[in-house]
Short mmCIF file of C-alpha atoms in Angstrom, two decimals:
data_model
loop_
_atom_site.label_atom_id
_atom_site.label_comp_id
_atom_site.label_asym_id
_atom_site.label_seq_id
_atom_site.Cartn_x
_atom_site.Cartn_y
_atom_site.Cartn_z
CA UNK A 1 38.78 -131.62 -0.32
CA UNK A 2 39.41 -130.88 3.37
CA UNK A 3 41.68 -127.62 2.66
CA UNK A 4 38.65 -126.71 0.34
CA UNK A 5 36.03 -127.21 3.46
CA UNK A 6 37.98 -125.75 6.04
CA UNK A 7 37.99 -122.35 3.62
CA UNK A 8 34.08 -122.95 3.64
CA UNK A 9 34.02 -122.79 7.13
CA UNK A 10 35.81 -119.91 7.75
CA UNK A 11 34.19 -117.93 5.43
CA UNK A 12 31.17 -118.75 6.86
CA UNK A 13 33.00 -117.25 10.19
CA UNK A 14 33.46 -114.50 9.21
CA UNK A 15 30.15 -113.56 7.46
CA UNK A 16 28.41 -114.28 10.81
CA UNK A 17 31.01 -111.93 13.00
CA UNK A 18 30.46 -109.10 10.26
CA UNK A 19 26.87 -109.86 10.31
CA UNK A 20 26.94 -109.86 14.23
CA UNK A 21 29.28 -106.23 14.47
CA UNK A 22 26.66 -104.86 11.82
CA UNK A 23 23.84 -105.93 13.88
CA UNK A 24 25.57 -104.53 17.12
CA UNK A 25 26.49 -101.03 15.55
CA UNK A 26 22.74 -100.66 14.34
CA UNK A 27 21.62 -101.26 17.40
CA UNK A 28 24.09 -99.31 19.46
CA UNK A 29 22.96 -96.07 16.03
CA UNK A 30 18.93 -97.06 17.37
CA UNK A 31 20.15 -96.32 20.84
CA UNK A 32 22.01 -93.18 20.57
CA UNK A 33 19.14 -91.80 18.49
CA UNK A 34 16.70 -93.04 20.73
CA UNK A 35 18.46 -91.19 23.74
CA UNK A 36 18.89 -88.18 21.64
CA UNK A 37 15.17 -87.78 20.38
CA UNK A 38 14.76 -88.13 24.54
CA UNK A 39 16.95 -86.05 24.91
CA UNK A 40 15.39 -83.52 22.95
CA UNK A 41 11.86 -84.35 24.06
CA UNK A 42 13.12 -83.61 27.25
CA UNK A 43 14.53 -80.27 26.72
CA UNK A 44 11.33 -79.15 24.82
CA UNK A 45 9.38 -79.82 28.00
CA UNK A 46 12.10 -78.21 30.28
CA UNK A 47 11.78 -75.16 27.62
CA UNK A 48 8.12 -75.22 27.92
CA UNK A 49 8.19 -75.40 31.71
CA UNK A 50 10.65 -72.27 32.46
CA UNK A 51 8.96 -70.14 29.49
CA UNK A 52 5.80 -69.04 32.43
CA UNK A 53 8.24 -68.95 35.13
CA UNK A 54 10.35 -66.66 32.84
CA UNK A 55 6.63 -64.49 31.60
CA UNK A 56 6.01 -64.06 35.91
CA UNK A 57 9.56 -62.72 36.31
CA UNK A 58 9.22 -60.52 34.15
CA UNK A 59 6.06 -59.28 34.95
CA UNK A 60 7.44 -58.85 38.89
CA UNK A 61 10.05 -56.77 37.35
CA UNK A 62 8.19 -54.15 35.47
CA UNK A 63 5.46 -54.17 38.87
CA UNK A 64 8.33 -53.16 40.99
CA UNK A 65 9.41 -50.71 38.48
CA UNK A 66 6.03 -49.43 38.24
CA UNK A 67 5.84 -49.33 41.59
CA UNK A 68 8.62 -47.53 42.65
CA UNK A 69 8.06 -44.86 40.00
CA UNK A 70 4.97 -44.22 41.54
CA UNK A 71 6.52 -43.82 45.08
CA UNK A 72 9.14 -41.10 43.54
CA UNK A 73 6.05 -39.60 42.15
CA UNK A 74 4.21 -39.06 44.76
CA UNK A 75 7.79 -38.01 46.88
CA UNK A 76 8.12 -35.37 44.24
CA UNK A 77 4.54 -34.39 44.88
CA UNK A 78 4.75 -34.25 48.56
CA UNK A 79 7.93 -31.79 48.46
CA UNK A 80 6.20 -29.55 45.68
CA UNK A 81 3.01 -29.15 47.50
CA UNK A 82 5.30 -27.97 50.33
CA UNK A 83 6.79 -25.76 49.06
CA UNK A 84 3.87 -24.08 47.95
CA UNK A 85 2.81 -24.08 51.19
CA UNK A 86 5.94 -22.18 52.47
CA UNK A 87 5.95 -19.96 49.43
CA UNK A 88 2.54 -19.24 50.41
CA UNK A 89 3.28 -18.74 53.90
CA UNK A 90 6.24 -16.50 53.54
CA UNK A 91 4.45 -14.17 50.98
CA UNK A 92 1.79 -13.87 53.64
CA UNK A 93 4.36 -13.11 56.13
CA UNK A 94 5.70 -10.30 53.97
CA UNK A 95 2.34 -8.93 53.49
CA UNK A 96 1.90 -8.52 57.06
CA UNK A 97 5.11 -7.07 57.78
CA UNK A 98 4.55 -4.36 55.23
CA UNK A 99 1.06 -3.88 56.24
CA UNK A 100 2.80 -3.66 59.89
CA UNK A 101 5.28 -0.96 58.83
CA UNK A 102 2.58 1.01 57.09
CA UNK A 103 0.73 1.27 59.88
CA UNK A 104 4.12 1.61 62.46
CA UNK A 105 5.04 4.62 59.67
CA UNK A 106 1.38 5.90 59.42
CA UNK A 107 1.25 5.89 63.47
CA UNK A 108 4.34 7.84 63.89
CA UNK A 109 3.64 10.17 61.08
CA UNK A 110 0.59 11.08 62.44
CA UNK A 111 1.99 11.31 65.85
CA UNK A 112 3.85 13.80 64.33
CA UNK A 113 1.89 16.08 62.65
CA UNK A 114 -0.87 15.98 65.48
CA UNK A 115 2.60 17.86 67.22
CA UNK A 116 3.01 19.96 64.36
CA UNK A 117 -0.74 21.55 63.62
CA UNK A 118 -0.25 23.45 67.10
CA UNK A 119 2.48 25.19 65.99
CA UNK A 120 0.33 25.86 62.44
CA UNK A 121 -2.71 27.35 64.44
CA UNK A 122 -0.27 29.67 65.88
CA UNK A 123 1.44 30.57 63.22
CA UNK A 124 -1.92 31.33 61.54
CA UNK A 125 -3.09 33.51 64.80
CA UNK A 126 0.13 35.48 64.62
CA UNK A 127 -0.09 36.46 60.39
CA UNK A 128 -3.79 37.08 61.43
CA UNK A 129 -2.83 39.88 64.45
CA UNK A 130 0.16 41.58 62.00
CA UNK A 131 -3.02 42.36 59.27
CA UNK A 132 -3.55 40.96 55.95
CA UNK A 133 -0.74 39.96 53.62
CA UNK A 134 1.21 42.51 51.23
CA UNK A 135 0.31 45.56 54.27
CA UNK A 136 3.05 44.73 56.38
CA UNK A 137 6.60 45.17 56.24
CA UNK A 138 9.59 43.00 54.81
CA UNK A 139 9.67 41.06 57.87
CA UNK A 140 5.92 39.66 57.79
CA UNK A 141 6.44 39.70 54.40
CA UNK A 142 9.00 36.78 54.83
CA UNK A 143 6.80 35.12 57.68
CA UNK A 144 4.02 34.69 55.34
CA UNK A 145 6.54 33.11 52.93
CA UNK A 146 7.65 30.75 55.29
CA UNK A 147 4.15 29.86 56.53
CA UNK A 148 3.17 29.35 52.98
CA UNK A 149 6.78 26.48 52.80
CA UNK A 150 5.68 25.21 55.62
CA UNK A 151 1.77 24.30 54.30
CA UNK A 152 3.20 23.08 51.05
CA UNK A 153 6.07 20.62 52.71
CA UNK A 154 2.94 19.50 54.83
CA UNK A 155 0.76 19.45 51.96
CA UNK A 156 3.78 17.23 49.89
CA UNK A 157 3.86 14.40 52.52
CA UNK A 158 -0.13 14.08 52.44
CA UNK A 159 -1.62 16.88 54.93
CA UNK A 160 -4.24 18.92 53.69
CA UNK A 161 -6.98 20.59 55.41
CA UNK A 162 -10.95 19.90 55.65
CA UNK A 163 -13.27 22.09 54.00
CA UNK A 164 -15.39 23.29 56.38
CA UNK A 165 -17.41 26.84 55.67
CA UNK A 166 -20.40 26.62 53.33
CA UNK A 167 -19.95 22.61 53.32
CA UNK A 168 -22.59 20.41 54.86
CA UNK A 169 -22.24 19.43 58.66
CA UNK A 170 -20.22 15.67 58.41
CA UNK A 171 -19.69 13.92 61.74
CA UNK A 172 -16.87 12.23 60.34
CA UNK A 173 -15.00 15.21 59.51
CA UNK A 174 -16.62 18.34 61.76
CA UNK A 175 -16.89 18.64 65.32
CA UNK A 176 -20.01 20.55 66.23
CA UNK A 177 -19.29 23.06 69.10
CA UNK A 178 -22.09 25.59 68.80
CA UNK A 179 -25.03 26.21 66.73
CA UNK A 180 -25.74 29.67 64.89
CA UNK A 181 -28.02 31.83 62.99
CA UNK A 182 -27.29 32.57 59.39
CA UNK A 183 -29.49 34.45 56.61
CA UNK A 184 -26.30 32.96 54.11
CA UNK A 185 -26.37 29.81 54.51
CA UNK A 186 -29.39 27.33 55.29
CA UNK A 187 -29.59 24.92 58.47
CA UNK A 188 -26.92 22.03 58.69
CA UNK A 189 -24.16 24.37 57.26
CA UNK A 190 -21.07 24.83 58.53
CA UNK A 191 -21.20 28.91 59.12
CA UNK A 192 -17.97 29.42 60.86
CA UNK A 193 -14.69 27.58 61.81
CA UNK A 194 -13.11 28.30 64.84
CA UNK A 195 -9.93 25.56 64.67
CA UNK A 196 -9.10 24.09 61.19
CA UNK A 197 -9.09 20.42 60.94
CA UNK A 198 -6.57 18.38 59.29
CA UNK A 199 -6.43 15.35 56.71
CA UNK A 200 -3.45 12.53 56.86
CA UNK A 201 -3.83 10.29 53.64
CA UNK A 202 -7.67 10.77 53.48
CA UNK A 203 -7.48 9.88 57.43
CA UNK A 204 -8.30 12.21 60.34
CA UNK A 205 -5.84 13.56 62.40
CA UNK A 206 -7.98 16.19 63.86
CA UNK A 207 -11.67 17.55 63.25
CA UNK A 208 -12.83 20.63 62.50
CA UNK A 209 -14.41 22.65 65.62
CA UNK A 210 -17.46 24.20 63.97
CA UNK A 211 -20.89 26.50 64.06
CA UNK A 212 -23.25 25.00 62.05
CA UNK A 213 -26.65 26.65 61.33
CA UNK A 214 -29.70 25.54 62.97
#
């Protein structure tokens, strides 16, 4: 009887360690899961937290971006608009240095011909004295040919003379010397020309010295 209660006993033991352990483990399981739903709760507020911080970054970034776009933009602005302004420049420049040389060129040209139209009147006076062309010899023959080169070179490079006889008295192109009387032609016409006047390029280079009828 007293092997049979001892058993009893330590049965009994036992079943109340196990019991104990079991009780120990579930509460050590409650724990862990406790800490881990924490844990987690923890981490969801953390997440929640950083998500605006993470929306402002962002936002900074693309700001910046936009912002320094814009300053390359208006850079590449900046450097087109001046070049413009130096292409601009430049082609003005080269329009006034042709319009310069035209006029240096015109200047000198006409420098030269006023030079030239001396030699012309002379070379007129001297056909005139020998008598009228094709009742001279070989010799004036020739002359005339030359004096008729010479008025077509001139005539080539822009020279030609102003009409003067039977045309109506201009200011612009006639130089009034003396006035006549004429049954041929009415007052204000030119009547007679005693020097010829010349034309450079539509410009004067030398008026006519006229009669004109009163």
């Amino acid at each position: 009887m007293a092997e049979e209660k001892r058993q009893e006993l330590e049965q009994e033991q036992e079943l109340k360690q196990a019991s104990g352990t079991t009780s120990e483990e579930a509460n050590d399981q409650a724990a862990e899961t406790m800490a881990e739903e924490a844990g987690s709760g923890e981490a969801e507020h953390v997440a929640e937290d950083t998500e605006p911080v993470k929306e402002d970054a962002r936002a900074a970034r693309k700001r910046a971006k936009a912002e320094k776009k814009d300053k390359y933009k208006q850079k590449i602005e900046e450097l087109e608009d001046r070049v413009k302004r130096q292409m601009a420049e430049f082609e003005n420049f080269r329009k006034r240095t042709d319009r310069e040389k035209t006029q240096m060129f015109e200047t000198g040209a006409k420098s030269v011909i006023e030079k030239i139209l001396p030699v012309v009147d002379n070379f007129e006076r001297g056909l005139q004295a020998a008598g009228p062309e094709g009742e001279s010899d070989a010799f004036m023959e020739g002359m005339h040919m030359v004096y008729k080169q010479l008025m077509t070179e001139l005539e080539n490079i822009g020279v030609k003379p102003i009409e003067a006889i039977g045309t109506e008295f201009n200011p612009d192109f006639h130089n009034a010397v003396m006035q006549v009387e004429s049954e041929e032609y009415e007052s204000g016409i030119v009547a007679q020309e005693l020097q010829k006047g010349y034309l450079y390029r539509d410009t004067v280079v030398r008026h006519s010295m006229v009669a004109v009828v009163q």
